[in-house]
mmCIF file of C-alpha atoms in Angstrom:
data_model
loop_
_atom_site.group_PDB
_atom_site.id
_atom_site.type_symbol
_atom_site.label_atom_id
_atom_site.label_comp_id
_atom_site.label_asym_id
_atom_site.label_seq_id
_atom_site.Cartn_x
_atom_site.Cartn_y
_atom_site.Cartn_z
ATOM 1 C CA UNK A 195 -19.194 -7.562 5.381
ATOM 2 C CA UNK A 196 -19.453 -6.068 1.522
ATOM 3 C CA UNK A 197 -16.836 -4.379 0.292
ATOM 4 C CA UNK A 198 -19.074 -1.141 0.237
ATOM 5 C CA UNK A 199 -19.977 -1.507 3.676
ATOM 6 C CA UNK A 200 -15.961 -2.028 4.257
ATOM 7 C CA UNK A 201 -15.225 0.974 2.043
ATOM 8 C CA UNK A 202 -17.957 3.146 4.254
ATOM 9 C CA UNK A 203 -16.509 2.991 7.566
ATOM 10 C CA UNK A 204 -13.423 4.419 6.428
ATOM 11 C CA UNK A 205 -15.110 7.087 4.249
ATOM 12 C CA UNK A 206 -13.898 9.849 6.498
ATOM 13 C CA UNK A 207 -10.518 8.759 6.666
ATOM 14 C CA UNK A 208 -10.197 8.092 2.794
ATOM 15 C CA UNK A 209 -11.379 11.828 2.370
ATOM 16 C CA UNK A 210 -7.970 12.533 3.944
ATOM 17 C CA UNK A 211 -6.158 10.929 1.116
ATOM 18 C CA UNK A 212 -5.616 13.895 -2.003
ATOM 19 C CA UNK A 213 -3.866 11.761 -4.238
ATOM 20 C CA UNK A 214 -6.722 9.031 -6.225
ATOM 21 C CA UNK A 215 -3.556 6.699 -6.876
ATOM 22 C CA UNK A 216 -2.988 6.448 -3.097
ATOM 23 C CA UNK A 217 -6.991 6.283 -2.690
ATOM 24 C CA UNK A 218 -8.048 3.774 -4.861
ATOM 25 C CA UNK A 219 -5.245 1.211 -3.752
ATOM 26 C CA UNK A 220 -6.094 1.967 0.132
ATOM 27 C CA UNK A 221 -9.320 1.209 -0.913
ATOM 28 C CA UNK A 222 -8.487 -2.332 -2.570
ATOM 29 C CA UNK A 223 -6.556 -2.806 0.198
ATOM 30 C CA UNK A 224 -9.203 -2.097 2.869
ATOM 31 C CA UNK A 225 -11.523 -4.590 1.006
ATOM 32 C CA UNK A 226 -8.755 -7.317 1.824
ATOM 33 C CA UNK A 227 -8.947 -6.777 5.682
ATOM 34 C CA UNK A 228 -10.554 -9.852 7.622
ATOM 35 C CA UNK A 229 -14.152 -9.325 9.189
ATOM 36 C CA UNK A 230 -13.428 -9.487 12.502
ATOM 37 C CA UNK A 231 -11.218 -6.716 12.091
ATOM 38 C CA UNK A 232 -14.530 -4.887 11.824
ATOM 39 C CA UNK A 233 -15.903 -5.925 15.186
ATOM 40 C CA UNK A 234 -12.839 -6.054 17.941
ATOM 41 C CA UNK A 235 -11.677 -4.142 20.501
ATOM 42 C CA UNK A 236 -8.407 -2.210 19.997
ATOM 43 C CA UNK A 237 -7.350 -4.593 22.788
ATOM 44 C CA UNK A 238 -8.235 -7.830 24.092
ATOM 45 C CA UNK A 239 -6.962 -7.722 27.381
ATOM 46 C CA UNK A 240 -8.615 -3.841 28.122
ATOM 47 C CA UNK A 241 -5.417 -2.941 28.751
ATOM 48 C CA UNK A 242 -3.566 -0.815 26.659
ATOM 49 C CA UNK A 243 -6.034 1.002 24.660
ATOM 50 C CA UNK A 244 -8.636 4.368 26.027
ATOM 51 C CA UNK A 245 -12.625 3.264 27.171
ATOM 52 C CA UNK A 246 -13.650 4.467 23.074
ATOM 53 C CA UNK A 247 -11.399 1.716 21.690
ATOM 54 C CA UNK A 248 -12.361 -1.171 23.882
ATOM 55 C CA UNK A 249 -16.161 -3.400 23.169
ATOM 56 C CA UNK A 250 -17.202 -4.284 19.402
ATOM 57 C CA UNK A 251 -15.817 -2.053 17.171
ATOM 58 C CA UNK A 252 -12.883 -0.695 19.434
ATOM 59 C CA UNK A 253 -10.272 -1.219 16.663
ATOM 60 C CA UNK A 254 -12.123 0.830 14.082
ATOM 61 C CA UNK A 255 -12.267 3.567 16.405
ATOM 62 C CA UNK A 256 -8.746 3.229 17.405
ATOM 63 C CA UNK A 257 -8.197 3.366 13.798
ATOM 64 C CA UNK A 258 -10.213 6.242 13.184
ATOM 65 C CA UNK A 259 -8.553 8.452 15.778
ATOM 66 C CA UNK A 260 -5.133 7.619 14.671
ATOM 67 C CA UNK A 261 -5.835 8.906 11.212
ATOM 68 C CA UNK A 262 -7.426 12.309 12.611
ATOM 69 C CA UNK A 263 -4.752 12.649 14.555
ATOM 70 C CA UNK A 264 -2.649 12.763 11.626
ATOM 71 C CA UNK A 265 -5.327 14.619 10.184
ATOM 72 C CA UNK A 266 -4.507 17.320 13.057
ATOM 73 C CA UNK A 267 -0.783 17.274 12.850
ATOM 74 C CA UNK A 268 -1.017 17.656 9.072
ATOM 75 C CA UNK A 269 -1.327 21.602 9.564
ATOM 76 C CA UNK A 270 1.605 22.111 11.285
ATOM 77 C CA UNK A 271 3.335 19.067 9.541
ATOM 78 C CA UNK A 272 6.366 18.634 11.506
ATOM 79 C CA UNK A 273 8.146 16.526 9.191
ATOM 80 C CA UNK A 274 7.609 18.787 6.352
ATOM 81 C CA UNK A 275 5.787 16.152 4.500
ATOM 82 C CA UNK A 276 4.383 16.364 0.877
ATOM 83 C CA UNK A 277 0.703 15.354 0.546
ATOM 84 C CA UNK A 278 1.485 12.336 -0.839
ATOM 85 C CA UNK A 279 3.842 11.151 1.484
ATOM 86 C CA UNK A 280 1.373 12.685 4.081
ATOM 87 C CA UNK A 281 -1.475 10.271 1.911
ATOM 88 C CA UNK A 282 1.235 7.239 2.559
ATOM 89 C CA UNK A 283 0.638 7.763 6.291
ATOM 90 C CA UNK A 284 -3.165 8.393 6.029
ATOM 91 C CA UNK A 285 -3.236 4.684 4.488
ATOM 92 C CA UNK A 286 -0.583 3.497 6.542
ATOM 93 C CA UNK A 287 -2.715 3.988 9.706
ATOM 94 C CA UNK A 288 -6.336 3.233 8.659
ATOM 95 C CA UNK A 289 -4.378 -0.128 7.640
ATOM 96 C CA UNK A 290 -1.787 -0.801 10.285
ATOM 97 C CA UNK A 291 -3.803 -2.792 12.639
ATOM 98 C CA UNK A 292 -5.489 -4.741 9.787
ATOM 99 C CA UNK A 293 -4.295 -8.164 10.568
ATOM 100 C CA UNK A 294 -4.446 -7.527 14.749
ATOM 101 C CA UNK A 295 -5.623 -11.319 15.270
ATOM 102 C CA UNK A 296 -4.250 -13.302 12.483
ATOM 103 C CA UNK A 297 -4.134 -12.782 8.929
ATOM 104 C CA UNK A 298 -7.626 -14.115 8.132
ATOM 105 C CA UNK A 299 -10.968 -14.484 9.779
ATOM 106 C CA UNK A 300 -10.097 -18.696 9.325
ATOM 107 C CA UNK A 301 -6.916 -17.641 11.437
ATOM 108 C CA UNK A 302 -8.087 -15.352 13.811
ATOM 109 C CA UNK A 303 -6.485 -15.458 17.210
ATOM 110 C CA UNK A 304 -8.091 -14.967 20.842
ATOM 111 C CA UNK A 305 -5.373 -12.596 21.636
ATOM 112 C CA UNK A 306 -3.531 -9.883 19.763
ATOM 113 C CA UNK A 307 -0.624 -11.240 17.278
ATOM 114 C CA UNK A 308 2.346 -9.632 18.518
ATOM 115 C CA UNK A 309 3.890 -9.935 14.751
ATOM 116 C CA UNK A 310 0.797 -8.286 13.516
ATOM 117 C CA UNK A 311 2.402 -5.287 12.074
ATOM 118 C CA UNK A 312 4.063 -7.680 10.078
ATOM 119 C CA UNK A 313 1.203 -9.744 8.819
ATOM 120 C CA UNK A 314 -0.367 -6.315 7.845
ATOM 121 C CA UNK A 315 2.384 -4.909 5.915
ATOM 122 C CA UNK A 316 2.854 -8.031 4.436
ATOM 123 C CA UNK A 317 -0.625 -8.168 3.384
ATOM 124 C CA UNK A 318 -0.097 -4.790 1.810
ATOM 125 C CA UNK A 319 3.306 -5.657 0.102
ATOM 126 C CA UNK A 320 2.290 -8.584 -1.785
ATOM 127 C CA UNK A 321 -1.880 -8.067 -2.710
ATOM 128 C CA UNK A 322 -1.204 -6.959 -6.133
ATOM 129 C CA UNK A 323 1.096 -10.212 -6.112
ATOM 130 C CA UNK A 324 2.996 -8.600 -9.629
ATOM 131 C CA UNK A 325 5.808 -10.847 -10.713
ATOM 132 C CA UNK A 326 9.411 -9.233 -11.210
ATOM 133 C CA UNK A 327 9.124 -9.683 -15.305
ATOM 134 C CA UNK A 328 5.534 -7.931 -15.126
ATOM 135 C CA UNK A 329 7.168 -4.723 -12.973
ATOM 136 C CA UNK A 330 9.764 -4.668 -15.520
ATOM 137 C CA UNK A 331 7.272 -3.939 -18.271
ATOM 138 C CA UNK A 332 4.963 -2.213 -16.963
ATOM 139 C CA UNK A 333 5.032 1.545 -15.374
ATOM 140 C CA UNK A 334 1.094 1.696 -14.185
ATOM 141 C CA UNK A 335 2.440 -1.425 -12.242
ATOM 142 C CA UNK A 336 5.277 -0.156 -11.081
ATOM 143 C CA UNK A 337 3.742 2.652 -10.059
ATOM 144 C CA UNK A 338 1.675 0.512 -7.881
ATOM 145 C CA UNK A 339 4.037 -1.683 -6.389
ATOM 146 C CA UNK A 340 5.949 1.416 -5.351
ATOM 147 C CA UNK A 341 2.961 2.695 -3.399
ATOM 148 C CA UNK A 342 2.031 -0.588 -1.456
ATOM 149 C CA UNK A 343 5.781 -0.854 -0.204
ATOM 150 C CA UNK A 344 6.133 2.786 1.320
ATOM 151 C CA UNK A 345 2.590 1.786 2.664
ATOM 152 C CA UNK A 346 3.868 -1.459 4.283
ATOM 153 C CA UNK A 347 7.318 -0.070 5.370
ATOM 154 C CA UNK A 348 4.792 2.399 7.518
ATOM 155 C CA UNK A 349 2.931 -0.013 9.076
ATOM 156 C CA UNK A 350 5.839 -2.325 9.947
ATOM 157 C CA UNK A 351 7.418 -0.270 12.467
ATOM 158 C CA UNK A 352 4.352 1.461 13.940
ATOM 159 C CA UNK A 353 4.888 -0.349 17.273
ATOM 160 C CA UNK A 354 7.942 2.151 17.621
ATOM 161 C CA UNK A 355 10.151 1.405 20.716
ATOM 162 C CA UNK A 356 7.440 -1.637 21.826
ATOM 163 C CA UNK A 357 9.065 -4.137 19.491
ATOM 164 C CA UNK A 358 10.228 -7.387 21.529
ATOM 165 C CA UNK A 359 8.423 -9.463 23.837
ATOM 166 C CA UNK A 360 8.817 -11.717 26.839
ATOM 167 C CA UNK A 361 5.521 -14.281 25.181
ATOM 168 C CA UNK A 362 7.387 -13.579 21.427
ATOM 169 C CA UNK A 363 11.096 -13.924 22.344
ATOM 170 C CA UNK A 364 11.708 -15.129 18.642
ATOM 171 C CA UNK A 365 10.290 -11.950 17.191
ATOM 172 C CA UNK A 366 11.779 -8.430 16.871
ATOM 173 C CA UNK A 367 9.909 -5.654 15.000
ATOM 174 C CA UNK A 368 11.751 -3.201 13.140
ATOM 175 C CA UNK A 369 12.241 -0.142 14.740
ATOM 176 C CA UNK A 370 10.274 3.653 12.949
ATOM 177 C CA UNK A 371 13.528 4.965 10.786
ATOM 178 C CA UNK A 372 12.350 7.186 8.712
ATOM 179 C CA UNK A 373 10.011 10.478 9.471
ATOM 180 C CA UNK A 374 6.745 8.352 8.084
ATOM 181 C CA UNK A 375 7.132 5.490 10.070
ATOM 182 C CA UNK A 376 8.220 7.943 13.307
ATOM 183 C CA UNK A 377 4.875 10.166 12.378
ATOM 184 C CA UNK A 378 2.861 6.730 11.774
ATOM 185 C CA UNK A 379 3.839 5.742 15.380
ATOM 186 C CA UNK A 380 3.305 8.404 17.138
ATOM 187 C CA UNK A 381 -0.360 9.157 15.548
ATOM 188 C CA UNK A 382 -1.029 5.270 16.571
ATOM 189 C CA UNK A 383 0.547 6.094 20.142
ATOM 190 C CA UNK A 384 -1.427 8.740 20.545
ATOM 191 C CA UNK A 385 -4.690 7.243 19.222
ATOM 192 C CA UNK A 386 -3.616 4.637 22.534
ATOM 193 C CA UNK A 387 -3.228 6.729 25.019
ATOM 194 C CA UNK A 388 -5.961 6.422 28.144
ATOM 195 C CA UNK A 389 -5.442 10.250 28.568
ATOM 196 C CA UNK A 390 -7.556 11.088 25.530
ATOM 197 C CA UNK A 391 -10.603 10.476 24.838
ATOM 198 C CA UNK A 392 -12.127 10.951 20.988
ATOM 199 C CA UNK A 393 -15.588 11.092 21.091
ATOM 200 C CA UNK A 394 -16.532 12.136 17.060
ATOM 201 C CA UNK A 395 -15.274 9.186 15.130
ATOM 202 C CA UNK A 396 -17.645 8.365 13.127
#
């Protein structure tokens, strides 16, 4: 896929996002994801996602309805967020599945990576790959850096309670902590739940 073809799927979901700082680095960011992210189902075993997030293109759609449902909750705003932090969740979730199968489309996996929220924070963390000396210098930088880790602490954690498993014994996920990763879980539990159904996400 092009990077404007990347950059259109989410154009909804970026319209969320108020602050351009926050914009234009989910949207570098977005342009890193792996192609296959593009075409997979939300799950490949059917069976822990809704019938909208399953077939090619399930995990967009997953996507998509995690970000409007923080979208919805953003009126009431239970946390009390500020728009950017609520901008730091927006990104968060359009990215938090963005490594489901591997960390590449040369490493793609048959199954879901359990340490996928991992590989996608970490993918977040360290894109701009600034050395220590160059964020010491430099505030535009800085300023960036600062961004990509509250982005990647969200995503880490967005498995919420779901964080060992019997097939992964070696891995433990962190746990949600603070009220962005709690808010970045629950939007992506809800956006999983066979309950609901989303039909407008496009």
């Amino acid at each position: 896929m092009t990077n404007e073809e990347k950059l259109n799927v989410f154009k909804r979901e970026l319209s969320f996002i108020k602050n351009q700082d926050i914009r234009d680095i989910t949207e570098e960011l977005i342009k890193d994801v792996p192609d296959y992210f593009f075409e997979i189902p939300a799950s490949s075993t059917g069976k822990y996602h809704p019938n909208y997030a399953l077939g090619k293109g399930g995990l967009v759609r997953h996507t998509k309805a995690a970000a409007l449902f923080a979208n919805i909750l953003s009126t009431p705003n239970p946390f009390n967020f500020t728009s950017d932090e609520l901008d730091i969740c927006y990104a968060a979730l359009i990215l938090h599945d963005s490594r489901k199968s591997g960390i590449s489309d040369e490493a793609k996996s048959q199954y879901s990576r359990f340490d996928h929220p991992l590989l996608a924070a970490n993918a977040v963390k360290n894109y701009f790959n600034f050395t220590e000396e160059f964020l010491s210098v430099d505030e535009q930088a800085k300023q960036i850096q600062m961004i990509c880790n509250n982005i990647s602490n969200a995503i880490s954690s967005h498995m919420g309670q779901w964080n060992t498993s019997s097939y992964n014994p070696d891995i433990i996920l962190p746990l949600p902590e603070t009220n962005i990763q709690k808010f970045v879980h629950m939007c992506d539990y809800l956006a999983s739940r066979k309950e609901l159904d989303i039909t407008n996400l496009c």
